[in-house]
Short mmCIF file of C-alpha atoms in Angstrom, two decimals:
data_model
loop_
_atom_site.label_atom_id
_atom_site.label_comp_id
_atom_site.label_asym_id
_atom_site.label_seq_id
_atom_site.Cartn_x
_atom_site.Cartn_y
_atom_site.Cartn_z
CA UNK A 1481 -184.44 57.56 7.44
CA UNK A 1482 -182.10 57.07 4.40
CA UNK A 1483 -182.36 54.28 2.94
CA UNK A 1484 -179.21 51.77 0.99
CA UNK A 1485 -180.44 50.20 -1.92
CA UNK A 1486 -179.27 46.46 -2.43
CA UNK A 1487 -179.14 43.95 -5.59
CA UNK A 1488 -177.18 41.23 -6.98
CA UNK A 1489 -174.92 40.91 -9.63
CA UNK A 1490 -177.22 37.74 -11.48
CA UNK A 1491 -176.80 34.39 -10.48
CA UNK A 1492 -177.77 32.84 -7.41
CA UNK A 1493 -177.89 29.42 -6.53
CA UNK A 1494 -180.23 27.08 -7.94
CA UNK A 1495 -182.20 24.22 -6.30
CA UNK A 1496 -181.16 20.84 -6.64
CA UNK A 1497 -184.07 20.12 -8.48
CA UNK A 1498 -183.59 23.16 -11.05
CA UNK A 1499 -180.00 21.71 -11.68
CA UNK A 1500 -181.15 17.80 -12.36
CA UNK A 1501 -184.06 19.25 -14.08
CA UNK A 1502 -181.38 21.29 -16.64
CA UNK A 1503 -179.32 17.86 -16.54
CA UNK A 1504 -182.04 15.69 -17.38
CA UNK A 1505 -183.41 17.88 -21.21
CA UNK A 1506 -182.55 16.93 -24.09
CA UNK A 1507 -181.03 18.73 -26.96
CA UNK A 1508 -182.48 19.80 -30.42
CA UNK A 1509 -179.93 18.69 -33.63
CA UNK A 1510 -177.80 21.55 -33.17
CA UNK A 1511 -176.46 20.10 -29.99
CA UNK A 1512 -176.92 23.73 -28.23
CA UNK A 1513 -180.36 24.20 -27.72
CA UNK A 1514 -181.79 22.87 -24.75
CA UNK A 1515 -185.77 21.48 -25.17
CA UNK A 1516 -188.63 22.66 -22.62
CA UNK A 1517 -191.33 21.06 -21.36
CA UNK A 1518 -194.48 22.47 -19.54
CA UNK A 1519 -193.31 20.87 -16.36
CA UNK A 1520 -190.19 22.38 -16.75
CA UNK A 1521 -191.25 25.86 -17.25
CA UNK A 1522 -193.62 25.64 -14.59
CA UNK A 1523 -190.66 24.03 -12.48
CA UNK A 1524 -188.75 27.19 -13.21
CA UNK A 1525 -191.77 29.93 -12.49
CA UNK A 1526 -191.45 28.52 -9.20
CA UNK A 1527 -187.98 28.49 -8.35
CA UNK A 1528 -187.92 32.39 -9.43
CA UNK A 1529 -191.31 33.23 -7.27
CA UNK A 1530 -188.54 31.72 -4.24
CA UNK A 1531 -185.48 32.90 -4.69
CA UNK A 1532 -187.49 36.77 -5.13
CA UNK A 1533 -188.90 36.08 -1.90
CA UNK A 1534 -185.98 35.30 -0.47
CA UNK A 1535 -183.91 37.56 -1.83
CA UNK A 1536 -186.43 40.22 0.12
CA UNK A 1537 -186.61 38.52 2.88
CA UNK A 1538 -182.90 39.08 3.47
CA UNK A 1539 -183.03 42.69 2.31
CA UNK A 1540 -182.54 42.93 -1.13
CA UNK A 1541 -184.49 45.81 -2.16
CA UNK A 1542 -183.78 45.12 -5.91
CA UNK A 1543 -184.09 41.14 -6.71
CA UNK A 1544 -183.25 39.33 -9.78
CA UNK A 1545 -184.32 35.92 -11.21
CA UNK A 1546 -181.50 34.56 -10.34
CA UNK A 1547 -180.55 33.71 -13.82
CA UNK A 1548 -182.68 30.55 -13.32
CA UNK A 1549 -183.96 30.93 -17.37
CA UNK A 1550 -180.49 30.18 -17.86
CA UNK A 1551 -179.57 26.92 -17.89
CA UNK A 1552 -176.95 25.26 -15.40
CA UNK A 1553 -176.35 21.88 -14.99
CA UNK A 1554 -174.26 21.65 -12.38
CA UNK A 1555 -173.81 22.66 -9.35
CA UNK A 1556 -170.27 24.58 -10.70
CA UNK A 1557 -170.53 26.58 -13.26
CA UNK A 1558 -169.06 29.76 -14.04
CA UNK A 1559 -170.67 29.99 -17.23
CA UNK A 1560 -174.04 30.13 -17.42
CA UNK A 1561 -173.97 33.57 -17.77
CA UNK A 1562 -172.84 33.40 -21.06
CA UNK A 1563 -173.53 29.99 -22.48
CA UNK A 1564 -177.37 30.96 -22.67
CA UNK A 1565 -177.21 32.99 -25.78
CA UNK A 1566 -176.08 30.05 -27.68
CA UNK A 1567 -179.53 28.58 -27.13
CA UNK A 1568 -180.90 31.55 -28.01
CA UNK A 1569 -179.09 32.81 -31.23
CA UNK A 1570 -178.60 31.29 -35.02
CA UNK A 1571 -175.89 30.97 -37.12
CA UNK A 1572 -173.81 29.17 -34.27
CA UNK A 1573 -172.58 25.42 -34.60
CA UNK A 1574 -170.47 23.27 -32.55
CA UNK A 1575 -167.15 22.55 -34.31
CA UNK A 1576 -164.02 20.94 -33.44
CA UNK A 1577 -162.37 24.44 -33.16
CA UNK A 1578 -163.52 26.91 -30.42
CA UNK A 1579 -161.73 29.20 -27.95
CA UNK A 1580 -160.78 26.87 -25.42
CA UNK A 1581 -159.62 24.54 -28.28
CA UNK A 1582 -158.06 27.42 -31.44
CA UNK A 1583 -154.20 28.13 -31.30
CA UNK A 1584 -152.89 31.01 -29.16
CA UNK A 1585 -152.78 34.04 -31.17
CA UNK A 1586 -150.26 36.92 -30.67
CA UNK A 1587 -151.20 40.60 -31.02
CA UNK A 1588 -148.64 43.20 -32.36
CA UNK A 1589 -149.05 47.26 -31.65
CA UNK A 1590 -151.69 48.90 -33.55
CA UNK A 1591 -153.29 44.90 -34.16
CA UNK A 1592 -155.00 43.47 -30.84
CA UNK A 1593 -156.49 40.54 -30.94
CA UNK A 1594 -157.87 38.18 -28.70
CA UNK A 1595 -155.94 34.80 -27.94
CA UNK A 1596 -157.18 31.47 -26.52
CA UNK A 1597 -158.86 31.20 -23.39
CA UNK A 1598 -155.95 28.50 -22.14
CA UNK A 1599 -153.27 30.86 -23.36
CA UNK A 1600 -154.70 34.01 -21.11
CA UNK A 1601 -151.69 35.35 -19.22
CA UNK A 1602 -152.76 34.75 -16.04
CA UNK A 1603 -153.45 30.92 -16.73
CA UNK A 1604 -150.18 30.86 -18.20
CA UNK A 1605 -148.27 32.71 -15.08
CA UNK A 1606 -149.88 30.32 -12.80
CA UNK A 1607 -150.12 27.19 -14.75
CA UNK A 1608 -149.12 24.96 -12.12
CA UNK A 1609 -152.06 26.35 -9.50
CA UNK A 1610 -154.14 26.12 -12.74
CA UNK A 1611 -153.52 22.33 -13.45
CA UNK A 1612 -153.88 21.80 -10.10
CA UNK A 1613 -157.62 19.89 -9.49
CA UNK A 1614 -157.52 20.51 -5.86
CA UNK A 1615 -156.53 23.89 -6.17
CA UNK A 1616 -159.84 25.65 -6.37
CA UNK A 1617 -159.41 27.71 -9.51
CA UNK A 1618 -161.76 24.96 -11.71
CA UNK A 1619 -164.55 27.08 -13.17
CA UNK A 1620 -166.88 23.56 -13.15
CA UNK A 1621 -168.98 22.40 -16.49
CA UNK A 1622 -170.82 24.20 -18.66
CA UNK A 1623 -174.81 23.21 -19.92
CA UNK A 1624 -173.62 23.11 -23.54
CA UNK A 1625 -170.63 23.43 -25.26
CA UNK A 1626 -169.03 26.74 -26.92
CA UNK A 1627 -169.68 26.62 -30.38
CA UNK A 1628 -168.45 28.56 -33.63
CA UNK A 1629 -170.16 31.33 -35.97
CA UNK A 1630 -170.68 29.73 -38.95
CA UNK A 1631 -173.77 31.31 -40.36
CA UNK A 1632 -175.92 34.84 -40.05
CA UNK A 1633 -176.38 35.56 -36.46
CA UNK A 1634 -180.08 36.20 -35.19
CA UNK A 1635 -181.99 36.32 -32.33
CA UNK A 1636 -183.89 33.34 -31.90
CA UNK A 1637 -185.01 33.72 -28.02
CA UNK A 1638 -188.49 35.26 -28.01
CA UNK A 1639 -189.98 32.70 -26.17
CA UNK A 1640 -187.21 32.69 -23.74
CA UNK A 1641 -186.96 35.73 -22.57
CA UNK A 1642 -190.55 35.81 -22.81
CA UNK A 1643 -190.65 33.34 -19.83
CA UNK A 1644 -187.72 35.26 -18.08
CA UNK A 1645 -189.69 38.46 -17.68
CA UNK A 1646 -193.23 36.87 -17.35
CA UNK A 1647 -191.47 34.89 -14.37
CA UNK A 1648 -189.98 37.68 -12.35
CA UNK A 1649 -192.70 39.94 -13.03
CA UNK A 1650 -195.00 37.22 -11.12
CA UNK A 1651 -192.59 37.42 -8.28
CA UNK A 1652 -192.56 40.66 -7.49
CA UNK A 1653 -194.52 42.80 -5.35
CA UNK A 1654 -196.14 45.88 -6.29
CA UNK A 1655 -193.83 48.85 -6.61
CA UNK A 1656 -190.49 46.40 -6.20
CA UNK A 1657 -188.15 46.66 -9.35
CA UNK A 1658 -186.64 43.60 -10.31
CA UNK A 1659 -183.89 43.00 -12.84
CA UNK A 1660 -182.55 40.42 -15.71
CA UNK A 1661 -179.04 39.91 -16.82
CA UNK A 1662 -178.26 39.65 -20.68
CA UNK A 1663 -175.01 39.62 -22.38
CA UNK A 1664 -173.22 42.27 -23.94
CA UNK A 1665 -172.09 42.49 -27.51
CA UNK A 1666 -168.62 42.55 -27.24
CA UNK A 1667 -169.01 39.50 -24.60
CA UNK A 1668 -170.70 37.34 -27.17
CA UNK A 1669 -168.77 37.99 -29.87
CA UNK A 1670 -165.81 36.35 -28.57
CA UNK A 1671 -166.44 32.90 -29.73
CA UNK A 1672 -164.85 31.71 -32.32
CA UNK A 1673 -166.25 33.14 -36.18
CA UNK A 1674 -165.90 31.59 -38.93
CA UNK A 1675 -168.49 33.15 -41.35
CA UNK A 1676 -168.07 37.05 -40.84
CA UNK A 1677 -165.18 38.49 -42.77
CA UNK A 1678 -163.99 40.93 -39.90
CA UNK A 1679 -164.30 41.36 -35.79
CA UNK A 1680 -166.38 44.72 -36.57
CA UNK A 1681 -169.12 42.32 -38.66
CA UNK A 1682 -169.26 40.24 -36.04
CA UNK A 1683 -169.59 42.39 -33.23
CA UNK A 1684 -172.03 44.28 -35.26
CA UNK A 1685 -174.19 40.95 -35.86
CA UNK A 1686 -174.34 40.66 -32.28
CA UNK A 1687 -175.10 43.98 -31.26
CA UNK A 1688 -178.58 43.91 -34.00
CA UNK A 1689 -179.51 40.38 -32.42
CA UNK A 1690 -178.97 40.91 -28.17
CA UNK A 1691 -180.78 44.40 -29.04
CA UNK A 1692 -184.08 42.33 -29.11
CA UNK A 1693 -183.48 40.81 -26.05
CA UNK A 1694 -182.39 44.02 -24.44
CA UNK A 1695 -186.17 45.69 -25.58
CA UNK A 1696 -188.31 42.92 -24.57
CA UNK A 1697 -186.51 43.31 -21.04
CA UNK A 1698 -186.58 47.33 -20.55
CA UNK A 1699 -190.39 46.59 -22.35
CA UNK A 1700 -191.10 44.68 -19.51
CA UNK A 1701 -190.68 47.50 -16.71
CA UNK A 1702 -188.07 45.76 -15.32
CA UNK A 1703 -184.01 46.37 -15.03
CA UNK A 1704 -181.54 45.28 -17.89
CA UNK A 1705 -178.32 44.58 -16.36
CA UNK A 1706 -176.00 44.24 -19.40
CA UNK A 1707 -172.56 41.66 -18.26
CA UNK A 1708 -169.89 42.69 -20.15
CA UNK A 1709 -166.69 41.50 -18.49
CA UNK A 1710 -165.04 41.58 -21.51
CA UNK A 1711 -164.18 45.55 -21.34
CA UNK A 1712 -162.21 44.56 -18.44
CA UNK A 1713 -161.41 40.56 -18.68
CA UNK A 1714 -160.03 41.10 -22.67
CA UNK A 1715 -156.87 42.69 -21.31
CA UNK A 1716 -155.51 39.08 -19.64
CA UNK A 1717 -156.96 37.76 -22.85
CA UNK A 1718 -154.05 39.51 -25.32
CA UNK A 1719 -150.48 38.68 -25.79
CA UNK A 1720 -147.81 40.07 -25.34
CA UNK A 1721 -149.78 42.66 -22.65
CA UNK A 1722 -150.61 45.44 -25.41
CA UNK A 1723 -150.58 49.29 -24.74
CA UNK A 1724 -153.10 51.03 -22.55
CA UNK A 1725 -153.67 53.08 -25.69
CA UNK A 1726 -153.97 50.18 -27.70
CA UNK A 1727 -156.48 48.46 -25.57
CA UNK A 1728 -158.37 51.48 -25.25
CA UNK A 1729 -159.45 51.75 -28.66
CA UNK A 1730 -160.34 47.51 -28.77
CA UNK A 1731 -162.62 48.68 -25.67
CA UNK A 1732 -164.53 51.39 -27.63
CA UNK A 1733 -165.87 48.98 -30.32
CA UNK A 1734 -167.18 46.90 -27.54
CA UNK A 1735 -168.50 50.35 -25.95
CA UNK A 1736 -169.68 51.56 -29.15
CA UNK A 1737 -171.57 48.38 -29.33
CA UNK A 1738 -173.45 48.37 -26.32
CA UNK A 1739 -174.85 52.24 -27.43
CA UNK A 1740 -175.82 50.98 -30.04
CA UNK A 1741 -177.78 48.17 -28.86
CA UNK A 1742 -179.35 50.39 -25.80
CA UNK A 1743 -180.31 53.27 -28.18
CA UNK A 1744 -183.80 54.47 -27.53
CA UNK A 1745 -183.84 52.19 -24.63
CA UNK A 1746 -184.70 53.94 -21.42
CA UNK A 1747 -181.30 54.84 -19.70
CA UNK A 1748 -182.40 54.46 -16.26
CA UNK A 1749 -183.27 50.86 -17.08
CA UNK A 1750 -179.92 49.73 -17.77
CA UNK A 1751 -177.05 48.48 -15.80
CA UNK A 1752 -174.03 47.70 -17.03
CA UNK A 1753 -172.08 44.78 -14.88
CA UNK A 1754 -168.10 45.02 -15.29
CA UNK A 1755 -165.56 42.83 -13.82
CA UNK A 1756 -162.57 41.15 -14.48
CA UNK A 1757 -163.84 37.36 -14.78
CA UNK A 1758 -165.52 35.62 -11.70
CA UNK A 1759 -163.10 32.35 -11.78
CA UNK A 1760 -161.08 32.01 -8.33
CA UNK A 1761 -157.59 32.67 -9.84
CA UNK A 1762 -154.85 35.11 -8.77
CA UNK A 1763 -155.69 37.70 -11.46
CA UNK A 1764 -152.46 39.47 -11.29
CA UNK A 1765 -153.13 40.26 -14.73
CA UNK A 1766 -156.23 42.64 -14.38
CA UNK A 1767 -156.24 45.62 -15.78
CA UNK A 1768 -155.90 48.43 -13.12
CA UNK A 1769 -159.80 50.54 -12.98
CA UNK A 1770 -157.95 53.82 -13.47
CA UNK A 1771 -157.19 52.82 -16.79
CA UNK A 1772 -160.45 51.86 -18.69
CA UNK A 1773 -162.86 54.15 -16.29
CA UNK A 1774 -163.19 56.79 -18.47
CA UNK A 1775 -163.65 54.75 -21.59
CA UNK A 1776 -166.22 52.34 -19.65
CA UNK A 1777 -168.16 55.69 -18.86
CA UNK A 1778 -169.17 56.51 -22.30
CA UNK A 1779 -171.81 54.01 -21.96
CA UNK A 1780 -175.37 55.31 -21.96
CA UNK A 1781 -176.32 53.43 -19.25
CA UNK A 1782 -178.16 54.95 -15.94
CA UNK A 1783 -176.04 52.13 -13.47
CA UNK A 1784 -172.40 51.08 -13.65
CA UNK A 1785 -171.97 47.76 -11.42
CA UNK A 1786 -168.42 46.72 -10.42
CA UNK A 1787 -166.23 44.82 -8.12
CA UNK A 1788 -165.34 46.84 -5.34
CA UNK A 1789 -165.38 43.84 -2.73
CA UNK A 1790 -162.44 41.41 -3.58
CA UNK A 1791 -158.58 41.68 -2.62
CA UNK A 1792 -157.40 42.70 -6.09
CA UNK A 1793 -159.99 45.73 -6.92
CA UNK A 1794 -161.42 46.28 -3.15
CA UNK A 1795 -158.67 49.52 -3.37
CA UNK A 1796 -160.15 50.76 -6.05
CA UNK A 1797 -162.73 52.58 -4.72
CA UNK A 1798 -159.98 55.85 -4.30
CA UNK A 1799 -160.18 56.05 -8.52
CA UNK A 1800 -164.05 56.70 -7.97
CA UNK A 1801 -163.41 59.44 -5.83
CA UNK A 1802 -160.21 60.67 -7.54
CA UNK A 1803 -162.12 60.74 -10.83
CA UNK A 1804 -165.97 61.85 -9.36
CA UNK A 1805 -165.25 64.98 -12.00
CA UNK A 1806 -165.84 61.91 -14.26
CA UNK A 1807 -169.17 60.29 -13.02
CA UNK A 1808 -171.71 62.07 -14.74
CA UNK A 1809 -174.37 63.03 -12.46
CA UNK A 1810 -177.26 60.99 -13.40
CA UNK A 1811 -175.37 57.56 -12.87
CA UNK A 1812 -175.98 55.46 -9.97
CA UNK A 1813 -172.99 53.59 -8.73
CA UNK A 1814 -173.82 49.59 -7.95
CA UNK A 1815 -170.52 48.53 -6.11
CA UNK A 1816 -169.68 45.24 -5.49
CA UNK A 1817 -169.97 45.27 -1.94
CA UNK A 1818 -169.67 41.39 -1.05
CA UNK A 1819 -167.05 39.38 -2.72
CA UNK A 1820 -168.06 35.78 -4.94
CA UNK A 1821 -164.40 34.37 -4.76
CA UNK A 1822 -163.97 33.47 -0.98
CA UNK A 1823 -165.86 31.51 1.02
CA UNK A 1824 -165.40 33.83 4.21
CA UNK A 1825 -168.62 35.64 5.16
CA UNK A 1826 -167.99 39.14 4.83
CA UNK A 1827 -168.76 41.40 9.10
CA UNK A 1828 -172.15 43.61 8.06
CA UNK A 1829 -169.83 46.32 9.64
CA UNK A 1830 -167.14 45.94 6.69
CA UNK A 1831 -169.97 45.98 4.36
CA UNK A 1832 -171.28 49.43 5.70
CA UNK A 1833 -167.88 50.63 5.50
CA UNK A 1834 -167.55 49.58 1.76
CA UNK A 1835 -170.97 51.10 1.01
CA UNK A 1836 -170.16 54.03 3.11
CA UNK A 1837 -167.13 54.75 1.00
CA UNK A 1838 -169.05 55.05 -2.23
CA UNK A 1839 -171.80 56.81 -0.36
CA UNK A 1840 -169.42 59.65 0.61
CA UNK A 1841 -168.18 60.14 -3.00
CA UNK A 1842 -171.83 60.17 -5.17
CA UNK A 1843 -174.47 60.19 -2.19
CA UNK A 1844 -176.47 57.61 -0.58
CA UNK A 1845 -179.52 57.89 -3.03
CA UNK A 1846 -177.08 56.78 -6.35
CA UNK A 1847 -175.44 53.92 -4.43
CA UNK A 1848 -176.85 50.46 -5.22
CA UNK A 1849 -175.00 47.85 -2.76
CA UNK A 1850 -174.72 44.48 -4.39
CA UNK A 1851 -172.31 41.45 -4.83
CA UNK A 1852 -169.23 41.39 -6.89
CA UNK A 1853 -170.23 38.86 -9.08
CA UNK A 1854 -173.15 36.55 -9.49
CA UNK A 1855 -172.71 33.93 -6.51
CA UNK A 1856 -174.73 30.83 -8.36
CA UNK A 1857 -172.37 28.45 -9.17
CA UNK A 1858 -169.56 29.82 -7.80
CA UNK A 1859 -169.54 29.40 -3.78
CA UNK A 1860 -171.79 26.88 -1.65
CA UNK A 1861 -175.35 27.66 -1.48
CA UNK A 1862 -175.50 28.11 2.37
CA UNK A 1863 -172.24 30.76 2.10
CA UNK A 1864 -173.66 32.33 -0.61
CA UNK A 1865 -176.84 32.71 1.22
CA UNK A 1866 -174.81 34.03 4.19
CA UNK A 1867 -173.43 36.42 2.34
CA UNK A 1868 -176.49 38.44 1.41
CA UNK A 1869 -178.28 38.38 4.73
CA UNK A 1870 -174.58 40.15 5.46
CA UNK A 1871 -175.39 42.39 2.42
CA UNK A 1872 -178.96 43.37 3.58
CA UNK A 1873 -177.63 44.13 7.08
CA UNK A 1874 -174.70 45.90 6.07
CA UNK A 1875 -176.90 47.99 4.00
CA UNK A 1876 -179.33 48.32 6.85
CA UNK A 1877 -176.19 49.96 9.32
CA UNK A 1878 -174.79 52.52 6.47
CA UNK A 1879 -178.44 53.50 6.01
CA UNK A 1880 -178.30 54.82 9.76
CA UNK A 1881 -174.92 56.45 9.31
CA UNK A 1882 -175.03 58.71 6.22
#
């Protein structure tokens, strides 16, 4: 019988005891990275051994660690995603100034830049619903706080990752392929720089310091998924709304970067996670698919994850198939087949139907079901939960149908 691959798209919830554990370390002097502790580590080694288990024992054929090397604090969180690299990486320092904190900034044709995080256009459409506490758009509290480039960027995370891979290696059984998340270039390099001359340097500085973490991950034998919302998320993040064309070349830098970074690196080892930013807003302001899918092809990657589950992108699944000419035929398609930004419980039947959609188009043996974004932090641990026995299930009936 043919069988549906499923995975996640990173985070999944953490433990009560994982999250007062984060809460309770202590900081070096830099104020970003967090101190460890045997107890700690060991504390983590056996959250991940868990959540592998069960992640299989809801059907998840292709388990991650749950991003629990990456610290969150709290129970909400959005962030944690990104907010590990500072405690991984030089040359950063928290100053005054940051993005949620730097004046807007206004882009002009032919000269895109990247405003403030409170002056995206979507905040700024709906900045009533946004002020709103009650409204459920809050995005919850970070582990540490974004800081600045303000010195030579370098990879600092040996041990780290070290840990990450040692601990999900341990987890798994024999012959099951696990994967860790790691951001992107282009991601990372949107905090706020004050030492490198030009965007380009920084990216660049960036790309030579994640590309360390990228190896010691592929080294491993497991899956890199590389999160990079930022092809997608940057276009809310410029004003006035710039020209397709425009935006299109900003993109290729970050695309650029990512070869870069991946060069050498075994292709069918990497994933690369798009999206359009996980918060809970309206996100009138995305970016429509058909616009960026050929430029977010030209990465070398062997899997393309994407959301393919919520109300503003579920439709898109009709540019895959208009554009299949496009796909090139050694890519494996990982679509977003439950949604992170609604706490309804998607029918296993409207999961098959999703999968089955994106089975029709590539064939069931490149489809990869997963989430649309990481659900850690982001829904209630029993929903979220919920959602992947759905996932496994769902999987389980397309299986039997293609």
């Amino acid at each position: 019988m043919t069988t549906i691959e499923t995975t996640t798209a990173g985070s999944l919830p953490r433990t009560q005891a994982l999250i007062d554990a984060n809460a309770a370390r202590s900081f070096a002097e830099d104020g970003l990275t967090l101190q460890s502790t045997p107890e700690f580590e060991a504390l983590v080694a056996e959250a991940v051994r868990d959540v592998v288990a069960r992640q299989r024992e809801l059907g998840i054929t292709q388990p991650g660690d749950g991003e629990f090397g990456k610290a969150m604090s709290n129970a909400l969180d959005y962030g944690a995603w990104w907010t590990y690299s500072f405690q991984r990486t030089s040359g950063l320092t928290i100053t005054e100034r940051n993005i949620f904190t730097q004046e807007p900034v206004r882009s002009a044709p032919g000269d895109v830049r990247l405003t403030s995080f409170p002056d995206r256009r979507d905040w700024t459409a709906f900045a009533e619903a946004y002020r709103d506490p009650e409204s459920g758009i809050g995005v919850g509290t970070n582990a540490t706080a974004f800081p600045t480039t303000t010195g030579p960027v370098a990879y600092t995370g040996q041990r780290a990752v070290a840990a990450d891979t040692r601990n999900l290696r341990a987890a798994l059984q024999p012959g099951e392929r696990g994967f860790i998340t790691a951001i992107a270039p282009g991601s990372a390099a949107r905090i706020e720089n004050a030492y490198y001359p030009t965007e380009q340097a920084h990216i660049d500085a960036w790309t030579a310091a994640l590309r360390e973490e990228y190896r010691a991950v592929t080294d491993a034998g497991l899956i890199l998924q590389i999160d990079d919302p930022s092809l997608a998320e940057n276009w809310d993040q410029i004003t006035p709304e710039p020209s397709v064309e425009d935006y299109l070349a900003f993109t290729q830098i970050r695309i650029d970067a990512i070869n870069e970074a991946i060069a050498g690196l075994p292709k069918e080892q990497i994933r690369l996670h798009l999206c359009w930013g996980s918060w809970h807003g309206p996100h009138t302001t995305d970016i429509e698919l058909r616009h960026i899918l050929r430029t977010v092809l030209g990465a070398n990657v062997g899997q393309i994850s994407f959301e393919a589950a919520n109300a503003r992108h579920e439709h898109e699944w009709a540019v895959w198939e208009e554009h299949a000419d496009l796909i090139p035929d050694d890519l494996v398609l990982v679509p977003g087949v439950i949604g992170h930004s609604t706490n309804l419980v998607e029918h296993p039947e409207l999961v098959a139907q999703r999968i089955g959609r994106f089975a029709r188009i590539v064939g069931p043996e490149r489809v990869i079901a997963a989430t649309d974004c990481g659900l850690g932090g982001r829904i209630h641990p029993q929903i979220a939960w919920a959602k992947l026995e759905a996932l496994g299930e769902g999987a389980r009936r397309a299986a039997r149908r293609v």
